[in-house]
mmCIF file of C-alpha atoms in Angstrom:
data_model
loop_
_atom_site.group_PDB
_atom_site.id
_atom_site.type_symbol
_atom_site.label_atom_id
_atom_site.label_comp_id
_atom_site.label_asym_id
_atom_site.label_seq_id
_atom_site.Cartn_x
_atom_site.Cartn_y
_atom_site.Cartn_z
ATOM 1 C CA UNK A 1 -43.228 -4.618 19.636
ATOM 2 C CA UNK A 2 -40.133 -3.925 21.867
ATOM 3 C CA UNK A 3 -36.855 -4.105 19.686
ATOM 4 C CA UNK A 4 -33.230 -4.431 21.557
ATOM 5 C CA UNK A 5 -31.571 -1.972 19.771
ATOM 6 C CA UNK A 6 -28.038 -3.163 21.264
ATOM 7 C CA UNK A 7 -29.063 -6.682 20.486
ATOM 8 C CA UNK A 8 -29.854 -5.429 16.571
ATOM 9 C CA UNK A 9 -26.980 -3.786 16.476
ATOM 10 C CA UNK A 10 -24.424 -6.721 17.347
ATOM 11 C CA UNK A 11 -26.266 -8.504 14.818
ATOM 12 C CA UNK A 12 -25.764 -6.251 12.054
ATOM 13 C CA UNK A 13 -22.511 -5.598 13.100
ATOM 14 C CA UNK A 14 -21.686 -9.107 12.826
ATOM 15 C CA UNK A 15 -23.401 -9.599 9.511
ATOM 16 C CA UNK A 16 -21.071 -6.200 7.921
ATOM 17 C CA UNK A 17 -17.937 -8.322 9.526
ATOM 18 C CA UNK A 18 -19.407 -11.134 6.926
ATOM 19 C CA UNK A 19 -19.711 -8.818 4.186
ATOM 20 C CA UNK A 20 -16.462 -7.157 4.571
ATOM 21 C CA UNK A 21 -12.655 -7.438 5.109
ATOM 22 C CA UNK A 22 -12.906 -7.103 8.654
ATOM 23 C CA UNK A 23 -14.005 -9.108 11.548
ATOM 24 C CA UNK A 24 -15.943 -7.532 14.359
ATOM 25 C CA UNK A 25 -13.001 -6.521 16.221
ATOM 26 C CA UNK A 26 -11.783 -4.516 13.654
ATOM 27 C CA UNK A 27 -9.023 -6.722 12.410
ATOM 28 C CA UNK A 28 -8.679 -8.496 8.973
ATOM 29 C CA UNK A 29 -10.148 -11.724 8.654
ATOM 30 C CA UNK A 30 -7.400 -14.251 8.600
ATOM 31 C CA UNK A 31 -8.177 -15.427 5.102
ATOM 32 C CA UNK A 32 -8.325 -12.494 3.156
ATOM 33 C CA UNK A 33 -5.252 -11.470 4.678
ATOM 34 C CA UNK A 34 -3.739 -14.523 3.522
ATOM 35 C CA UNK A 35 -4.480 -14.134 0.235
ATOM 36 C CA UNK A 36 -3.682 -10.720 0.117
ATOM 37 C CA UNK A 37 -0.273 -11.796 1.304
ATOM 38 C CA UNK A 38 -0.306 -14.316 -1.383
ATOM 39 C CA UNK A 39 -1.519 -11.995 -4.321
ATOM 40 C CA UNK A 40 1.500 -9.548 -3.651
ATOM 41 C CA UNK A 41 4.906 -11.882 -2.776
ATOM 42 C CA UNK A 42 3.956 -15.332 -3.968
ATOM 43 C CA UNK A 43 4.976 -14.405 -8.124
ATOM 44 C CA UNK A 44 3.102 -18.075 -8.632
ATOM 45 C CA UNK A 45 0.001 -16.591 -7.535
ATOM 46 C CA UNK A 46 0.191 -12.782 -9.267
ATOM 47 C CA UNK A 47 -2.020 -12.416 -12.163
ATOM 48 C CA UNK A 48 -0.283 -9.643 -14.171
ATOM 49 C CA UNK A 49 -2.012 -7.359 -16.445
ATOM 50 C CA UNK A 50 -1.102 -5.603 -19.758
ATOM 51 C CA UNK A 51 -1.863 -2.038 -20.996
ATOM 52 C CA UNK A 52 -2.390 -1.510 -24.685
ATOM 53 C CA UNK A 53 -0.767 1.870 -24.082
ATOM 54 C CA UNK A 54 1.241 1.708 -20.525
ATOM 55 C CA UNK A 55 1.018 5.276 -19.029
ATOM 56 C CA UNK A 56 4.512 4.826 -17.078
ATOM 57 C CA UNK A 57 6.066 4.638 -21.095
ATOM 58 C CA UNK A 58 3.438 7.118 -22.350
ATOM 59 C CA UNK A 59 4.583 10.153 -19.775
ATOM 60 C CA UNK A 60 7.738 9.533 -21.901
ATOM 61 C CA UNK A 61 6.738 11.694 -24.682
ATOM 62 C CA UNK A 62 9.326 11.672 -27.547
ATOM 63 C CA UNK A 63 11.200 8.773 -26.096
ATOM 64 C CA UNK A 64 11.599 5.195 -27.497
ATOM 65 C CA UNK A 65 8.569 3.023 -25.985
ATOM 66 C CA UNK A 66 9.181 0.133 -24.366
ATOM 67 C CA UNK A 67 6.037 -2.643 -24.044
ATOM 68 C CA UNK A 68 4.165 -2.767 -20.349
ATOM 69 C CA UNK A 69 6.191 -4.886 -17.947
ATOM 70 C CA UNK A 70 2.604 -5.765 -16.266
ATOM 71 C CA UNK A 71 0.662 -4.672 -13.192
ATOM 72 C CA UNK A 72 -0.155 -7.015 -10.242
ATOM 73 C CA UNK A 73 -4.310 -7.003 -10.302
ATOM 74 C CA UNK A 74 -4.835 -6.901 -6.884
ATOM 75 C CA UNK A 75 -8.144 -6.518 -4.317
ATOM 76 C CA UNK A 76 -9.087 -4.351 -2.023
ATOM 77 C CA UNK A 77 -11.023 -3.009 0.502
ATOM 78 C CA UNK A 78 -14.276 -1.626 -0.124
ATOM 79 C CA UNK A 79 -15.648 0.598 3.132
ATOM 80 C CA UNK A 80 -18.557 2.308 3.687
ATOM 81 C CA UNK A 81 -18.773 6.019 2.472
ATOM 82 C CA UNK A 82 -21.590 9.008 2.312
ATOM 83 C CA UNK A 83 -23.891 7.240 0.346
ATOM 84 C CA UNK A 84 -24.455 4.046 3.061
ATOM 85 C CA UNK A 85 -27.389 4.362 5.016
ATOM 86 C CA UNK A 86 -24.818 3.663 8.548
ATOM 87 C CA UNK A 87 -23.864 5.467 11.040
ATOM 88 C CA UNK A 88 -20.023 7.032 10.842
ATOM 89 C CA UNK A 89 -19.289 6.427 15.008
ATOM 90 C CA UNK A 90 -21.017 2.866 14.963
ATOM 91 C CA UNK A 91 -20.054 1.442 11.686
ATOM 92 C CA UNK A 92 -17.222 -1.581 11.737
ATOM 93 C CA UNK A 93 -16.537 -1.123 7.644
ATOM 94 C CA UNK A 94 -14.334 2.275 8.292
ATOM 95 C CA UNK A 95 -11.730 1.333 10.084
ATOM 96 C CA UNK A 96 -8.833 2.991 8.014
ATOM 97 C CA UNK A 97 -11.035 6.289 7.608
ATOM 98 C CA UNK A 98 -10.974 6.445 11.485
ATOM 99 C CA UNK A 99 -7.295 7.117 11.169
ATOM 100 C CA UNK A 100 -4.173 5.821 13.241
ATOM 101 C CA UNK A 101 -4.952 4.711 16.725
ATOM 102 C CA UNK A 102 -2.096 2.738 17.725
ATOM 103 C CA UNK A 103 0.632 4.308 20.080
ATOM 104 C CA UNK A 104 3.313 4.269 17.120
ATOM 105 C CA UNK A 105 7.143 6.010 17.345
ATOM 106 C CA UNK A 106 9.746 7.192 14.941
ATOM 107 C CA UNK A 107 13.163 6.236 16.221
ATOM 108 C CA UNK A 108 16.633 6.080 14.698
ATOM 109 C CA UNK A 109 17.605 2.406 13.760
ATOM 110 C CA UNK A 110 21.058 1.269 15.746
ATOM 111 C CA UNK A 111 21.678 -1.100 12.658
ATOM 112 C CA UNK A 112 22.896 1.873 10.174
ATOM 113 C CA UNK A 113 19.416 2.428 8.359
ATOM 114 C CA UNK A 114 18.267 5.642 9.768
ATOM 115 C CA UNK A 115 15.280 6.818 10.801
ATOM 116 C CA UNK A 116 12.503 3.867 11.333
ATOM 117 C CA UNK A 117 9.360 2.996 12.960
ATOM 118 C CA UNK A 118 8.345 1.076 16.022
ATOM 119 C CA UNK A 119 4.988 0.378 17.710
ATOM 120 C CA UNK A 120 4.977 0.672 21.609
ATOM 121 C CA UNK A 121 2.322 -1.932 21.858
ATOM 122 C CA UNK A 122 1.439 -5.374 21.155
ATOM 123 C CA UNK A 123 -0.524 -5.222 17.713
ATOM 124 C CA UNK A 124 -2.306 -8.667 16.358
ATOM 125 C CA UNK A 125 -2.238 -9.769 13.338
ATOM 126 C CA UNK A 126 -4.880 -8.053 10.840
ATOM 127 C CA UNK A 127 -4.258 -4.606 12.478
ATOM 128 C CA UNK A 128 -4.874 -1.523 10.674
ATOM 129 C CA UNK A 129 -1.267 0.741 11.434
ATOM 130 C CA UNK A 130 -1.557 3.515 9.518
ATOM 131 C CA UNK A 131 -1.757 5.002 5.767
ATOM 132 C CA UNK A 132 0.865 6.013 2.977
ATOM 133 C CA UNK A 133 0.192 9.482 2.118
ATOM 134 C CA UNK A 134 1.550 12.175 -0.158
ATOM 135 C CA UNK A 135 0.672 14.327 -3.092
ATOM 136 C CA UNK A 136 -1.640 13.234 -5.425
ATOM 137 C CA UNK A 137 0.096 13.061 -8.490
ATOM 138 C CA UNK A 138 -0.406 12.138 -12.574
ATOM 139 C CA UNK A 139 2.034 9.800 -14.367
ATOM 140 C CA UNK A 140 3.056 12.640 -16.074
ATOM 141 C CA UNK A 141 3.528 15.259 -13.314
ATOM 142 C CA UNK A 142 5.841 12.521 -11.779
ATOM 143 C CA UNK A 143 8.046 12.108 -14.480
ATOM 144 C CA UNK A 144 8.577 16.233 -15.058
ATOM 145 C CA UNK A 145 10.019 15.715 -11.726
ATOM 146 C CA UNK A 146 12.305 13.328 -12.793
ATOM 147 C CA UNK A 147 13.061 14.856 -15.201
ATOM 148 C CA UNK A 148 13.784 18.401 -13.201
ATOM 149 C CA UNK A 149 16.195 15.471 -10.917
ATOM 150 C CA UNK A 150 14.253 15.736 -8.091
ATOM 151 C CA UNK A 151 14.307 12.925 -5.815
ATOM 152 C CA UNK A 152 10.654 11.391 -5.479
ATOM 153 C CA UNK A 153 9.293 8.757 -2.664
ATOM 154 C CA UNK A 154 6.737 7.424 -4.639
ATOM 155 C CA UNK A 155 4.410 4.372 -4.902
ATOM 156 C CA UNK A 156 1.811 3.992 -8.150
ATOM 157 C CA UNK A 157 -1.387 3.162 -7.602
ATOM 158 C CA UNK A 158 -1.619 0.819 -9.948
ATOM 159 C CA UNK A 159 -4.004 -2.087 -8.958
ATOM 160 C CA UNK A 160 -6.621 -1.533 -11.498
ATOM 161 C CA UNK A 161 -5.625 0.466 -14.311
ATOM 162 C CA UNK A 162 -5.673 -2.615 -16.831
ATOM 163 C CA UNK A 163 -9.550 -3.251 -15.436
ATOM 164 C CA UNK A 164 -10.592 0.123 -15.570
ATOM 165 C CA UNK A 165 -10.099 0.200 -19.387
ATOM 166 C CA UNK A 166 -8.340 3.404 -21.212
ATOM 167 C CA UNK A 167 -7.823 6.183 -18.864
ATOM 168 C CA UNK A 168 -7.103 9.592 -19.525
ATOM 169 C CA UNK A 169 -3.962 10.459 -17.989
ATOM 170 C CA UNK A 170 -5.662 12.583 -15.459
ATOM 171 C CA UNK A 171 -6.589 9.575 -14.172
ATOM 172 C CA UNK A 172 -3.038 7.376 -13.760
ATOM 173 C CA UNK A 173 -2.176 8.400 -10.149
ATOM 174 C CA UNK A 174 0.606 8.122 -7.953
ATOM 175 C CA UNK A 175 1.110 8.862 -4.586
ATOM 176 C CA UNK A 176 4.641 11.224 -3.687
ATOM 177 C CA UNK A 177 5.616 11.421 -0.328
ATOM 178 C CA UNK A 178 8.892 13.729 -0.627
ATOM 179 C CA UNK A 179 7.326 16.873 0.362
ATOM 180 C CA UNK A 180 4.553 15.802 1.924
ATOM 181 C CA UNK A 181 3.819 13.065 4.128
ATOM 182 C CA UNK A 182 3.317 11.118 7.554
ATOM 183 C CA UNK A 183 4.934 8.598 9.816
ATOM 184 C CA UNK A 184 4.634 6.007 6.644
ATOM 185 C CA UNK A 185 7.575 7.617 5.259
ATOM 186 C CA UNK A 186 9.528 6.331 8.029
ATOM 187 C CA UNK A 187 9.025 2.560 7.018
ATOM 188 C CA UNK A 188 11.853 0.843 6.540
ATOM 189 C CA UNK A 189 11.785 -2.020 3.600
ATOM 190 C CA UNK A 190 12.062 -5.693 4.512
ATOM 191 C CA UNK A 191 12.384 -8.182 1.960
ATOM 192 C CA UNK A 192 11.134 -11.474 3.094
ATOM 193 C CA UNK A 193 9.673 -11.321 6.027
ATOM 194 C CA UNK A 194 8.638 -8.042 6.214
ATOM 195 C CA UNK A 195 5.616 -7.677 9.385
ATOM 196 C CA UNK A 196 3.180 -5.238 7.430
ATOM 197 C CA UNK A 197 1.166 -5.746 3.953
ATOM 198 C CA UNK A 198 -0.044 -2.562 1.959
ATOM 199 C CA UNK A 199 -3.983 -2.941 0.585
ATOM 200 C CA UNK A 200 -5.942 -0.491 -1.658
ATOM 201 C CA UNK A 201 -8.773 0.704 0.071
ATOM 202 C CA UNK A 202 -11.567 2.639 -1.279
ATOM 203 C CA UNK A 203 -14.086 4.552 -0.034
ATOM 204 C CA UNK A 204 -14.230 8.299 -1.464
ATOM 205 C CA UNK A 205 -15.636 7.713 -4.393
ATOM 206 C CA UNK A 206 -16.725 4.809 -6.512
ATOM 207 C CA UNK A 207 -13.851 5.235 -9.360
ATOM 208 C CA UNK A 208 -11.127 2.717 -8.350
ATOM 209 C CA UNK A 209 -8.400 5.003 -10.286
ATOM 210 C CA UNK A 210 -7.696 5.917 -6.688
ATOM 211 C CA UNK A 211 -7.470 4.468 -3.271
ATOM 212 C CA UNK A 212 -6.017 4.973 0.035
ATOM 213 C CA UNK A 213 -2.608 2.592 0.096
ATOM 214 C CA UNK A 214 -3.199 1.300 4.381
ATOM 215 C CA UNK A 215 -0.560 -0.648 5.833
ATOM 216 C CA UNK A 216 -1.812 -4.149 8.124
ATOM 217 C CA UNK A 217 -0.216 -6.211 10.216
ATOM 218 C CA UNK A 218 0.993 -9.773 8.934
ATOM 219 C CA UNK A 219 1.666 -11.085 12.264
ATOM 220 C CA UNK A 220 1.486 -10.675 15.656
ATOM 221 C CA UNK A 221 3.953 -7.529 16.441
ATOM 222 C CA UNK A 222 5.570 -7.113 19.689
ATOM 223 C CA UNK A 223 6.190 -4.136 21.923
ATOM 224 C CA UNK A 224 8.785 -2.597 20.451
ATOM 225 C CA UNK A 225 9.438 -4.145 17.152
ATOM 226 C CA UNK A 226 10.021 -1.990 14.334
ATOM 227 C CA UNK A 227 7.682 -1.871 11.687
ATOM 228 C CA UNK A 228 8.284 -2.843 7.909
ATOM 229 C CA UNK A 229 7.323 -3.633 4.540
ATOM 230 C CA UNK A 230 8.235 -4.736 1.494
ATOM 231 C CA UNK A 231 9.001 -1.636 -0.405
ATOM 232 C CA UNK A 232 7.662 -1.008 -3.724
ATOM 233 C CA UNK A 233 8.947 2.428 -4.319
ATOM 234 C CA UNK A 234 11.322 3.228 -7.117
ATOM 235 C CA UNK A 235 13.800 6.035 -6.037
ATOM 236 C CA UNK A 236 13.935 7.183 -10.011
ATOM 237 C CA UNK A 237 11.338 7.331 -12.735
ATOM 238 C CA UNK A 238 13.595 7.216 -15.059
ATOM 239 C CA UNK A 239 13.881 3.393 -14.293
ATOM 240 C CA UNK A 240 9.935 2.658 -13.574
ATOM 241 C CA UNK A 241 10.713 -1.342 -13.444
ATOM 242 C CA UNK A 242 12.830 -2.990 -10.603
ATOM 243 C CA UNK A 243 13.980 -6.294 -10.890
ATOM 244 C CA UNK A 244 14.654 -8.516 -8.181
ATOM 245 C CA UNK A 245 17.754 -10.544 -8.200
ATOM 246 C CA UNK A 246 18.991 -13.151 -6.010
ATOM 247 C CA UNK A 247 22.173 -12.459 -4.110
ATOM 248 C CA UNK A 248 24.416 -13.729 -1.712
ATOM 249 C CA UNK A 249 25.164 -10.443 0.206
ATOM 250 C CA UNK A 250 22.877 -8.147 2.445
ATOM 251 C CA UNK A 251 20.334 -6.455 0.897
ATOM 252 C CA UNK A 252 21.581 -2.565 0.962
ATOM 253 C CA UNK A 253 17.755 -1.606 2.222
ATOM 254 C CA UNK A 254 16.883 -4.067 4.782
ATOM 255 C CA UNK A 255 20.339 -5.668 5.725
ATOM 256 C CA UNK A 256 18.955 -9.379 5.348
ATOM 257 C CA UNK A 257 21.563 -11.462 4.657
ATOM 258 C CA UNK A 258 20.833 -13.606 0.901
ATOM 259 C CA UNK A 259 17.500 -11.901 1.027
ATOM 260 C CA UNK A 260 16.120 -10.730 -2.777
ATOM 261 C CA UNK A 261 17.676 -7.091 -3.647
ATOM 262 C CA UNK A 262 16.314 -4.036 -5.660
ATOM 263 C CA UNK A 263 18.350 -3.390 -7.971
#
């Protein structure tokens, strides 16, 4: 019996685009992005979780507690890793692993933010840009830093400590991009309408106490158009929880006018 090996393999392609986040092109599909977009700005549609013991009060050791402010449960993206049966250069479920492939460029900003980043071509919506990287860090570890006032770019990786039941603190990570990084650091925050959408995606190991953070397009993104999101890092430890407050001035990050402000 004669099998078409390219016709088997567009079939199982298309049944992995099925199974997965991604379509066969490589791009989201259109309705988990949606509700990915949905899960992390519409506050209607967060489910918030508790911690019994929060670990961004518990790395305060000696310190008043305060009770957990919540973390946004949120879903990711599950590719395949070293223990699928698929092959690495024909697989379409590791598309972040393959790394940036889209002609990107850091350039400075002429409305007074500094430094930003623009893509040089046209990217569609569901596009994979690139990842947030940094040092891998504990809870802990991060706030010694603050503690030694050293200025951290950080985001928590957060999405499923609550599920994930007590974890040692070896084990409540954070990503810290001040002394080491890549073009994500270069993002510029956007408040409302920001054109890219940060997902957890996993595929290193089946403990989901860390992920990648990957940055996708919302939108169709023009030549040229800078490239932003909405910005979840807290410039000090010290004050874990940002609030977002409605005000009728531009926002000091993003320079939309009446847009919501950190503060």
């Amino acid at each position: 019996m004669m099998i078409d090996v390219a016709s088997l393999a567009l079939r199982m392609a298309w049944i992995l685009a099925v199974a997965t986040a991604y379509t066969i092109d490589g791009l989201l599909r259109n309705d988990f992005l949606e509700a990915r977009i949905s899960e992390a700005r519409d506050p209607q549609k967060q489910v918030r979780e508790l911690c019994v013991e929060c670990p961004l009060n518990k790395a305060k050791k000696g310190e008043r507690l305060e009770s957990c402010k919540g973390h946004i449960k949120r879903r990711g993206i599950k590719e395949c890793w070293t223990k699928c049966g698929c092959g690495k250069s024909k697989c379409g479920n590791r598309v972040v692993q393959g790394g940036i492939h889209k002609r990107l460029e850091v350039f400075f900003t002429p409305n007074g933010k500094g430094w930003g980043l623009r893509t040089l071509e046209r990217l569609p919506q569901g596009s994979f840009v690139c990842e947030y990287i940094g040092e891998i860090l504990t809870i802990p570890e991060l706030y010694q830093r603050s503690l030694d006032n050293e200025l951290t770019y950080h985001v928590i990786l957060d999405a499923h400590w609550v599920s994930n039941g007590r974890l040692d603190d070896k084990k409540h990570l954070c990503l810290d991009g001040k002394r080491y990084g890549n073009i994500s650091r270069f993002l510029n925050h956007r408040c409302r309408d920001a054109n890219l959408i940060e997902i957890p995606v996993h595929f290193e190991t089946p403990d989901r106490h860390y992920y990648h953070l990957a940055f996708f397009t919302t939108r169709d993104i023009k030549a040229m158009e800078e490239l932003t999101w909405v910005c979840k890092m807290r410039r000090s430890f010290l004050f874990p929880f940002i609030r977002l407050v409605y005000r009728n001035k531009s926002c000091f990050k993003c320079l939309l006018i009446s847009c919501y402000t950190l503060v």
